[in-house]
Amino acid sequence: MVMRPVIVCLIYLISLNLLILNLMTCGCSKAKKQEAQNPLTQVEQLKQEANNGNLAAAFELGKMLINGTNTEKDLTNGISWIEKAANGGHAKAMEYMGFLYETGPGVEPSLTKALDWYQKSYKAGNTNVISQINKIKDSLALEKARQDEEIEKQHQEAIKKETLEIYNEGVRLASGDGTQQDLSKAAELFKKAAERGFGPAQYNLAMLLLTGSGVEKNVVEAERLLKLAADQDYPEAQYSLAVLYAKGEIDGKPDFKKAAEWAEKAAAQGKAEAQYNLGILYATGHGVPQDDAKAAEWFKKAAEQGHPIAQSNLGVFYVKGRGVKQDFKEALKWFLLAAEQGNPVAQYNLGIFYQKGQGVDRDPAEAYKWTLLAAEQGDQDAIQNRDYLAMELSPKDIAEGIRRATSFVLKKFTNSTEFLLSLTNEPDIN
């Protein structure tokens, strides 16, 4: 009976604790529920404030919509709210608009518009945008430079195309290709293209001036034009200057030093005629120190391009051992290449080789063939040797030599009827 009040007190305390716990649990649930409702309330509240002209609210609302912060993402509406804030003078909103136009989300990227917004933001007191302003200015300046460069390139390409068309028409009139030849009109067109700095036109006009074709002859002006073209590394002009100076057509006195300088420039670019003539200058010591080795070197460069006189000269160098080691077989090779192109000196020398058996087996008929071919081109040494062989060789060898010469002409040359008739005539024997 004494314990009863104690039990009652315990029961009371337990019940009180349960009630407190229940109240705490309910409070937490309501707090969580309230917390979940707060974001929606915040968006609505910001929208209401923004509609009432609160620029800061409009800016914050725009950012929440763009980022989808506690609301459904809505890029278009978000940008709209930020733009309203920016147009109202909100410096941070202006900065944000600059960022959007710089990076492109939701708007078409435009550095010009981005710069405009950044500058507005700076004027509104936002100094944080200074680095972006400078960065975009640099980018725009670089872009403008690129555009200007492209425009200039297109302009130059158009001029170049037009100039080439003018030049080509000049070439057509000068050559009479598909039209009546008109050197005077061609000279006018070449001059027009030459005044634009077109090397080939400068060269062609110079050639007309040198000969007085279609224009009054003017060697001084021709020299000036050739130099302009030559300074553009136009090999034809460089070689023509070399010839001009070698012949002394400027002041009546040859200048082999200048001739060698220009010939070497053209030769270095692979012009065979220049390489051959440079070989001549080194072989004779005109304008350069006499040097057989260099002469042989330039003859070989030209010979390898099929220049017949260079081939013949190189053959002579190998025979005599000038600038190269004496080598009759090598000489024979170059004489043959030149002779097959109709070079009379090489044909004569080839005849001597077959006559004497130098670098090749002796062949009287082949000797007569090449000697006869050279003689018919007027080579005096060949004429004398032809007459000598006519007395020394058997009729059979002579007949075979004529047959071979006739076959050679038929294979190598056209319009050879007159030449063939002369081949079949017996030489005069005195």
mmCIF file of C-alpha atoms in Angstrom, residues 25-35:
data_model
loop_
_atom_site.group_PDB
_atom_site.id
_atom_site.type_symbol
_atom_site.label_atom_id
_atom_site.label_comp_id
_atom_site.label_asym_id
_atom_site.label_seq_id
_atom_site.Cartn_x
_atom_site.Cartn_y
_atom_site.Cartn_z
ATOM 1 C CA THR A 25 8.422 15.072 -33.674
ATOM 2 C CA CYS A 26 5.457 17.012 -34.978
ATOM 3 C CA GLY A 27 7.455 20.230 -34.786
ATOM 4 C CA CYS A 28 10.274 18.730 -36.831
ATOM 5 C CA SER A 29 7.869 17.462 -39.488
ATOM 6 C CA LYS A 30 6.228 20.845 -39.729
ATOM 7 C CA ALA A 31 9.650 22.509 -39.945
ATOM 8 C CA LYS A 32 10.718 20.185 -42.756
ATOM 9 C CA LYS A 33 7.464 20.779 -44.554
ATOM 10 C CA GLN A 34 7.861 24.515 -44.124
ATOM 11 C CA GLU A 35 11.454 24.265 -45.349
#
